[in-house]
Amino acid sequence: GGGNNNGKDPRKQSIIIMIAAAVLSLLCISYFTRAVSGATTLEIPYNQFIEMVENGKVESVKIESSQIEITPVSDKKKNENSSLLANAVKVTYVTGKVEEDDTLTKRLLDAGIEVSGTVPDGSGVILSLLYYIVPTLLMCGLLSLLFRKMTGGGGAFSMGKSNAKVYVQRETGITFRDVAGEDEAKESLQEVVDFLHNPGKYVKIGAKLPKGALLVGPPGTGKTMLAKAVAGEAKVPFFSLAGSDFIELYVGVGASRVRDLFKEAEKNAPCIIFIDEIDAVAHKRDARGGAGREDEQTLNQILVEMDGFDNDSGVIVIAATNRVDMLDKALLRPGRFDRHINVALPERKDRLEILEVHFKNKPKQKDINLDALAAKTAGSSGADLANIANEAAITAAREGHKEITNNDLTEAFERVAIGPERKSKAMNDHERKVTAYHEAGHAIVGHVLPDSDPVHKVTIIPRGRTGGVTWFLPPEDRSYKSIYELKDILARAMGGRIAEKLTFGSEAVTTGASSDLKNVAELSKSMVVEEGMGKDTRNLVFPEGDTGYYTIATAKPYSEKTAELIDQEIRNLSDEAARRAEIVLSENKTTLKKLAEALLEHETLEEKELEPILKDTRLPAAVKLH
Ligand code: ADP
Ligand code: ZN
């Protein structure tokens, strides 16, 4: 989501705020000191007042419109045994007026007490009101200004009707052409654009157009861009809000913001309202702790607004989420977000298009190979690719290149994937050797096993938090993975530690395999729990219940016995992976040594350098799974 600030110089603003604060605190100080120095005022019950009168402890009273001010007998005249007034130094007592007691004045006069009254005078009342209200208002104003600054200009505290303006964009300037790939999503959204262009055409023929469209897809796939492109194509204003904005707001503020946003939008119809991360406010109610949370009120307000407005008016709400399964069903009913548009991670050709969009205005060498980059970035989102493009430009600039080179591309890709190279990190000879055998182990197991992806590159140059890296060319965007592939992935992940074990002895375990082992644990768990791939639990899955934002320790929906079985299945998978890796590496010990030595010499080996070394490997029959 994007918010445009109102363009004021933030430094000027804070100076103004500081001056305002200074003036205000002066005002406050004088206000309070006056109240204190005037007299100490003590409120007492009416009967105590009457008691004081009867005991002759009152010197004078002033009857005002709503209270009675009592001045006690002063120190000089003070009665010896007057305990009540023992330390009365300039104390004024007040008490509420009791309307029924209309003999009071007479009694006071009889007791010889000085009685005075005030004429209820309009201007006086107004003045005293001002006296109380003005500083309060000023204080509120200042607080809200400060609050606004703290919350980054969102204006959570301002009750006015125009907060939504902060988020409005008259012209997004983005069209479908700026969004590479995503043809299906664009096609579905084209209809929305048509409607915004010419609502009359649809209304005349009795068509009911959707009020809401839900863009469903992983982060960074261009959902915000698509929504902006709809507004851009239709040339209508774009209002936006993010669900996460509501999470920390005070009760009622979220709902009132939604109300304001819709009100403003209706005035500007036709237009687009974009709600990013709607799952933050609209996750299933049963997945949450208590009822009546702020986000629930916000959600309800969104529903009320959507039901309330007429879709002839041309306000279309587009929301984005990556978890449609988490959303409250109420949100998905007809007349609300009944239209779902999938925004998927880009396929290879789309990745190339996205890269082309982001490299369009960057100087690059003629032979730059964006397709090779597209090939090895399976699973990356548009945002990831945009990030790589930017990183490539930064790398080129750092290296002093006038144009981006293929090396800059590779460096950018690896930097984004794993982290920057740490050439400076000194590894001693033994560490280098361990790393070389470790990476060679991954590479050989991956190369030998039939269902693993081809080895693309091996390096023992530390990068990010890793000692070295073995890159496998990811399989091209298939929707499914077989159990054979997954088991080969497990085995090649184990390859690193097993190679260390075979070379340096089974007691010489290092910390170099911790992330491999973590990957093995995660993958084998998901195979058993989510994919029904356990041996004795084949075709059974074990969902752990909704893990919503506010889930409080959900009980596992299966027995202890089943839990043990699951643990055993997971363990079997990683044991099997270690066994298979060990069989492969024992069978190919010579190649392991050759590859490790080549790595120690060259540090990095690319596909074509790996080929002659890996061609001598053998596939032992015992590791075949089919
Ligand atoms: P989302 O809303 O799905 O999280 P965004 O729309 O905010 O994703 O995308 C983030 C950034 O990623 C965009 O500003 C753009 O630079 C880039 N991007 C994502 N998808 C695409 C695409 N299909 N074409 C071009 N750029 C894209
Ligand atoms: Zn490893």
XYZ file of C-alpha atoms in Angstrom, residues 336-596:
261
model
C -18.971 -9.092 -0.823
C -15.650 -10.550 -1.949
C -17.270 -13.223 -4.036
C -14.748 -12.995 -6.818
C -11.360 -14.578 -6.296
C -8.450 -13.847 -8.544
C -5.376 -15.969 -8.142
C -2.086 -14.204 -8.397
C 0.506 -16.935 -8.634
C 4.269 -16.938 -8.371
C 5.589 -16.247 -11.866
C 6.596 -19.062 -14.178
C 9.842 -18.968 -16.056
C 8.587 -16.949 -19.006
C 6.842 -14.529 -16.670
C 9.990 -14.218 -14.605
C 11.855 -13.283 -17.764
C 9.206 -10.669 -18.540
C 9.389 -9.265 -15.038
C 13.176 -9.113 -15.238
C 12.884 -7.348 -18.574
C 10.538 -4.778 -17.057
C 12.960 -4.106 -14.241
C 16.058 -4.017 -16.438
C 14.406 -1.886 -19.096
C 15.855 1.398 -17.971
C 19.164 0.096 -16.699
C 22.327 0.165 -18.837
C 23.420 -3.423 -19.476
C 25.855 -5.293 -21.663
C 24.478 -6.689 -24.908
C 25.146 -10.297 -23.993
C 23.340 -10.046 -20.688
C 21.485 -13.282 -20.082
C 18.256 -12.567 -18.269
C 16.862 -15.914 -19.342
C 19.546 -17.778 -17.404
C 18.607 -15.751 -14.369
C 14.934 -16.500 -14.962
C 15.820 -20.187 -15.128
C 17.439 -20.325 -11.737
C 14.923 -18.200 -9.871
C 12.025 -20.646 -9.708
C 9.940 -19.831 -6.668
C 10.904 -16.159 -6.657
C 8.189 -13.523 -6.591
C 8.077 -10.395 -8.705
C 9.290 -8.443 -5.725
C 12.274 -10.793 -5.343
C 13.140 -10.302 -8.999
C 12.800 -6.532 -8.720
C 15.137 -6.781 -5.761
C 17.701 -8.785 -7.768
C 17.541 -6.231 -10.593
C 18.222 -3.433 -8.165
C 20.976 -5.404 -6.476
C 22.594 -6.041 -9.878
C 22.694 -2.310 -10.576
C 24.209 -1.687 -7.153
C 26.810 -4.391 -7.714
C 27.725 -2.942 -11.122
C 28.098 0.513 -9.637
C 30.224 -0.804 -6.790
C 32.464 -2.640 -9.231
C 32.776 0.500 -11.306
C 31.051 -1.008 -14.358
C 29.319 1.323 -16.781
C 26.935 -1.434 -17.762
C 25.533 -4.356 -15.829
C 27.378 -7.577 -16.649
C 26.420 -11.235 -16.329
C 28.725 -11.491 -13.337
C 26.866 -8.666 -11.652
C 23.663 -10.609 -12.261
C 25.044 -13.764 -10.684
C 26.443 -11.887 -7.738
C 23.114 -10.118 -7.237
C 21.186 -13.369 -7.415
C 23.393 -15.148 -4.894
C 23.495 -12.141 -2.629
C 19.709 -11.959 -2.553
C 19.358 -15.720 -2.141
C 21.914 -16.268 0.598
C 23.673 -13.067 1.544
C 26.825 -11.228 0.535
C 30.087 -13.050 -0.018
C 32.405 -12.927 2.931
C 35.740 -13.103 1.202
C 37.348 -11.438 4.179
C 36.338 -14.173 6.560
C 39.512 -16.116 7.085
C 38.991 -19.853 7.152
C 41.893 -21.912 8.337
C 43.110 -24.778 6.190
C 41.235 -27.398 8.107
C 37.941 -25.464 7.920
C 38.385 -25.029 4.194
C 38.998 -28.726 3.812
C 35.932 -29.669 5.849
C 33.837 -27.242 3.802
C 35.173 -28.635 0.526
C 34.279 -32.225 1.460
C 30.930 -31.109 2.829
C 29.912 -29.327 -0.361
C 31.349 -32.087 -2.536
C 29.126 -34.496 -0.589
C 25.985 -32.495 -1.413
C 26.988 -32.228 -5.044
C 27.759 -35.903 -5.543
C 24.639 -37.238 -3.826
C 22.538 -34.733 -5.754
C 24.212 -35.642 -9.009
C 24.013 -39.397 -8.551
C 20.431 -39.761 -7.343
C 18.103 -40.027 -10.334
C 15.326 -37.720 -9.159
C 17.420 -34.859 -7.890
C 17.939 -31.672 -9.882
C 21.202 -31.120 -11.756
C 24.110 -29.509 -9.906
C 24.594 -25.981 -11.155
C 27.502 -24.651 -9.151
C 29.571 -25.482 -6.092
C 31.548 -22.973 -4.086
C 33.460 -22.879 -0.820
C 33.478 -19.101 -0.657
C 31.511 -18.219 2.461
C 28.368 -16.223 1.813
C 25.854 -14.977 4.314
C 25.930 -17.425 7.177
C 27.026 -20.427 5.152
C 30.513 -21.846 4.775
C 29.956 -22.841 1.161
C 27.064 -23.445 -1.196
C 26.005 -26.125 -3.632
C 23.442 -24.776 -6.067
C 21.035 -27.114 -7.762
C 19.158 -25.883 -10.761
C 15.586 -25.870 -9.542
C 13.150 -28.011 -11.485
C 11.062 -25.938 -13.792
C 7.849 -24.956 -12.056
C 6.033 -28.202 -11.717
C 2.908 -28.143 -9.626
C 3.661 -31.458 -7.956
C 6.693 -33.144 -6.533
C 6.883 -36.904 -6.215
C 7.960 -38.760 -3.122
C 11.049 -39.904 -5.086
C 12.173 -36.348 -5.703
C 11.567 -35.399 -2.105
C 13.527 -38.371 -0.833
C 16.422 -37.467 -3.124
C 16.318 -33.916 -1.814
C 16.497 -35.280 1.740
C 19.428 -37.521 0.862
C 21.444 -34.808 -0.876
C 20.862 -32.497 2.088
C 22.376 -35.201 4.279
C 25.264 -35.563 1.825
C 27.278 -32.772 3.444
C 27.474 -34.216 6.924
C 27.923 -37.786 5.664
C 30.880 -36.715 3.500
C 32.469 -35.141 6.572
C 31.868 -38.338 8.513
C 33.387 -40.581 5.834
C 36.424 -38.341 5.514
C 37.170 -37.210 9.039
C 35.588 -39.976 11.137
C 32.195 -40.372 12.740
C 33.167 -38.463 15.887
C 34.342 -35.386 13.984
C 30.924 -33.780 13.630
C 30.934 -30.051 12.914
C 28.331 -27.323 13.124
C 28.527 -26.919 9.348
C 25.463 -29.061 8.774
C 22.981 -27.367 11.078
C 20.944 -25.693 8.370
C 20.983 -28.894 6.275
C 19.619 -30.818 9.222
C 16.980 -28.215 9.847
C 15.868 -28.454 6.235
C 15.699 -32.226 6.514
C 13.614 -31.968 9.668
C 11.188 -29.518 8.107
C 10.814 -31.328 4.821
C 10.360 -34.770 6.363
C 7.810 -33.383 8.793
C 5.765 -31.823 6.029
C 5.986 -35.028 4.001
C 4.457 -36.990 6.853
C 2.078 -34.436 8.328
C 0.868 -32.602 5.232
C 1.450 -34.868 2.265
C 0.474 -38.283 3.543
C 3.871 -39.730 2.633
C 4.645 -41.690 5.790
C 5.261 -45.414 5.301
C 2.625 -46.649 7.742
C 0.604 -43.459 7.549
C 0.446 -43.295 3.767
C -2.466 -41.118 2.601
C -3.118 -39.856 6.091
C -2.515 -36.229 6.963
C -2.359 -34.666 10.393
C -3.440 -31.059 10.339
C -2.577 -29.323 13.556
C -5.597 -27.084 13.555
C -5.843 -23.457 12.610
C -2.760 -21.532 13.409
C -4.309 -18.099 13.249
C -2.764 -14.972 14.627
C -4.343 -15.428 17.999
C -4.466 -19.156 18.353
C -3.838 -20.161 21.898
C -2.170 -23.561 22.141
C -4.457 -25.590 19.951
C -4.758 -29.144 21.124
C -3.547 -31.694 18.589
C -6.541 -33.353 16.980
C -5.034 -36.830 17.324
C -4.010 -39.200 20.074
C -0.661 -39.501 21.823
C -0.157 -42.810 20.081
C -0.607 -41.198 16.689
C 1.795 -38.453 17.708
C 4.401 -41.119 18.447
C 3.750 -42.765 15.129
C 4.211 -39.442 13.349
C 7.501 -38.829 15.135
C 8.643 -42.285 14.138
C 7.710 -41.733 10.480
C 9.588 -38.445 10.388
C 12.574 -40.108 11.928
C 12.442 -42.960 9.444
C 12.623 -40.473 6.583
C 15.727 -38.720 7.854
C 17.407 -41.995 8.795
C 16.713 -43.318 5.333
C 18.126 -40.135 3.797
C 21.345 -40.463 5.804
C 21.636 -44.124 4.837
C 21.166 -43.432 1.152
C 23.662 -40.556 1.209
C 26.175 -42.820 2.889
C 25.731 -45.586 0.307
C 26.202 -43.112 -2.553
C 29.294 -41.499 -1.065
C 30.936 -44.762 0.007
C 30.512 -46.015 -3.537
C 31.988 -42.796 -4.983
C 34.791 -42.043 -2.559
C 37.337 -41.343 -5.284
C 35.117 -38.768 -6.943
C 34.400 -37.190 -3.564
C 38.117 -36.686 -3.013
C 38.665 -35.408 -6.547
C 35.840 -32.883 -6.286
C 36.895 -31.684 -2.836
